[in-house]
Amino acid sequence: HIGAEGAKAFAAALEKNATLTRLDLGHNSIEAEGGRAIGAALEKNAALTTLNLGDNSIGPEGGRAIG
């Protein structure tokens, strides 16, 4: 489990990503904090087309941040 801190690290990489199109982060206890970080990164990422965040307890707040 990468948790919220690991999600923040992935988010930083996603902001710069230009080649990765699929990412599976399911079952990693990302929670709302990690969801917010991923959501912010996705605003800057045009390459990612498929993202799995299932079973991460992101909740409504994290879900809204992701869109």
Tab-separated table of N, CA, C and O in Angstrom, residues 31-61:
chain	number	residue	atom	x	y	z
A	31	GLU	N	-6.766	7.275	0.099
A	31	GLU	CA	-7.640	8.150	0.877
A	31	GLU	C	-7.839	9.514	0.207
A	31	GLU	O	-7.361	9.759	-0.897
A	32	ALA	N	-8.577	10.405	0.849
A	32	ALA	CA	-8.946	11.700	0.266
A	32	ALA	C	-7.725	12.560	-0.038
A	32	ALA	O	-7.652	13.217	-1.087
A	33	GLU	N	-6.751	12.563	0.844
A	33	GLU	CA	-5.545	13.382	0.646
A	33	GLU	C	-4.825	12.994	-0.643
A	33	GLU	O	-4.428	13.853	-1.439
A	34	GLY	N	-4.656	11.714	-0.862
A	34	GLY	CA	-4.028	11.235	-2.078
A	34	GLY	C	-4.891	11.503	-3.298
A	34	GLY	O	-4.387	11.825	-4.375
A	35	GLY	N	-6.213	11.391	-3.134
A	35	GLY	CA	-7.132	11.689	-4.226
A	35	GLY	C	-7.034	13.134	-4.675
A	35	GLY	O	-7.050	13.424	-5.877
A	36	ARG	N	-6.897	14.042	-3.725
A	36	ARG	CA	-6.740	15.460	-4.071
A	36	ARG	C	-5.448	15.690	-4.852
A	36	ARG	O	-5.432	16.444	-5.826
A	37	ALA	N	-4.368	15.032	-4.445
A	37	ALA	CA	-3.086	15.181	-5.137
A	37	ALA	C	-3.166	14.630	-6.559
A	37	ALA	O	-2.699	15.265	-7.510
A	38	ILE	N	-3.773	13.460	-6.712
A	38	ILE	CA	-3.930	12.864	-8.041
A	38	ILE	C	-4.810	13.763	-8.906
A	38	ILE	O	-4.512	14.007	-10.078
A	39	GLY	N	-5.894	14.278	-8.341
A	39	GLY	CA	-6.787	15.158	-9.091
A	39	GLY	C	-6.076	16.391	-9.614
A	39	GLY	O	-6.259	16.786	-10.770
A	40	ALA	N	-5.259	17.011	-8.787
A	40	ALA	CA	-4.511	18.201	-9.212
A	40	ALA	C	-3.532	17.850	-10.327
A	40	ALA	O	-3.362	18.611	-11.284
A	41	ALA	N	-2.902	16.686	-10.230
A	41	ALA	CA	-1.941	16.270	-11.253
A	41	ALA	C	-2.633	15.999	-12.581
A	41	ALA	O	-2.087	16.300	-13.646
A	42	LEU	N	-3.838	15.443	-12.531
A	42	LEU	CA	-4.547	15.120	-13.765
A	42	LEU	C	-4.903	16.374	-14.557
A	42	LEU	O	-5.061	16.305	-15.775
A	43	GLU	N	-5.022	17.497	-13.889
A	43	GLU	CA	-5.306	18.753	-14.590
A	43	GLU	C	-4.154	19.142	-15.519
A	43	GLU	O	-4.353	19.860	-16.492
A	44	LYS	N	-2.957	18.658	-15.219
A	44	LYS	CA	-1.764	18.987	-16.009
A	44	LYS	C	-1.337	17.850	-16.931
A	44	LYS	O	-0.379	17.987	-17.668
A	45	ASN	N	-2.037	16.726	-16.868
A	45	ASN	CA	-1.627	15.538	-17.605
A	45	ASN	C	-2.575	15.274	-18.771
A	45	ASN	O	-3.762	15.068	-18.564
A	46	ALA	N	-2.044	15.260	-19.984
A	46	ALA	CA	-2.861	15.000	-21.163
A	46	ALA	C	-2.675	13.584	-21.698
A	46	ALA	O	-3.425	13.147	-22.567
A	47	ALA	N	-1.707	12.851	-21.195
A	47	ALA	CA	-1.383	11.533	-21.748
A	47	ALA	C	-2.199	10.396	-21.137
A	47	ALA	O	-2.578	9.455	-21.832
A	48	LEU	N	-2.479	10.453	-19.849
A	48	LEU	CA	-3.145	9.354	-19.153
A	48	LEU	C	-4.593	9.229	-19.611
A	48	LEU	O	-5.353	10.193	-19.553
A	49	THR	N	-4.959	8.033	-20.075
A	49	THR	CA	-6.327	7.809	-20.539
A	49	THR	C	-7.085	6.834	-19.654
A	49	THR	O	-8.308	6.820	-19.658
A	50	THR	N	-6.378	5.997	-18.887
A	50	THR	CA	-7.013	5.011	-18.027
A	50	THR	C	-6.372	5.053	-16.647
A	50	THR	O	-5.148	4.933	-16.525
A	51	LEU	N	-7.210	5.219	-15.624
A	51	LEU	CA	-6.718	5.281	-14.244
A	51	LEU	C	-7.645	4.481	-13.357
A	51	LEU	O	-8.850	4.741	-13.302
A	52	ASN	N	-7.107	3.487	-12.660
A	52	ASN	CA	-7.885	2.701	-11.708
A	52	ASN	C	-7.516	3.126	-10.297
A	52	ASN	O	-6.357	3.009	-9.895
A	53	LEU	N	-8.501	3.633	-9.566
A	53	LEU	CA	-8.300	4.010	-8.166
A	53	LEU	C	-9.279	3.270	-7.257
A	53	LEU	O	-9.590	3.732	-6.164
A	54	GLY	N	-9.744	2.116	-7.703
A	54	GLY	CA	-10.709	1.342	-6.932
A	54	GLY	C	-10.170	0.909	-5.575
A	54	GLY	O	-8.986	0.656	-5.398
A	55	ASP	N	-11.071	0.833	-4.603
A	55	ASP	CA	-10.749	0.373	-3.236
A	55	ASP	C	-9.631	1.167	-2.583
A	55	ASP	O	-8.637	0.619	-2.115
A	56	ASN	N	-9.768	2.487	-2.572
A	56	ASN	CA	-8.762	3.351	-1.964
A	56	ASN	C	-9.312	4.257	-0.867
A	56	ASN	O	-8.586	5.104	-0.370
A	57	SER	N	-10.572	4.117	-0.520
A	57	SER	CA	-11.194	4.955	0.524
A	57	SER	C	-10.979	6.441	0.240
A	57	SER	O	-10.670	7.217	1.129
A	58	ILE	N	-11.127	6.817	-1.029
A	58	ILE	CA	-10.933	8.206	-1.426
A	58	ILE	C	-12.064	9.087	-0.911
A	58	ILE	O	-11.847	10.231	-0.553
A	59	GLY	N	-13.263	8.547	-0.849
A	59	GLY	CA	-14.401	9.289	-0.338
A	59	GLY	C	-14.872	10.372	-1.293
A	59	GLY	O	-14.268	10.618	-2.333
A	60	PRO	N	-15.963	11.049	-0.921
A	60	PRO	CA	-16.543	12.072	-1.797
A	60	PRO	C	-15.590	13.234	-2.086
A	60	PRO	O	-15.537	13.721	-3.211
A	61	GLU	N	-14.852	13.681	-1.082
A	61	GLU	CA	-13.941	14.818	-1.285
A	61	GLU	C	-12.847	14.485	-2.284
A	61	GLU	O	-12.563	15.256	-3.205
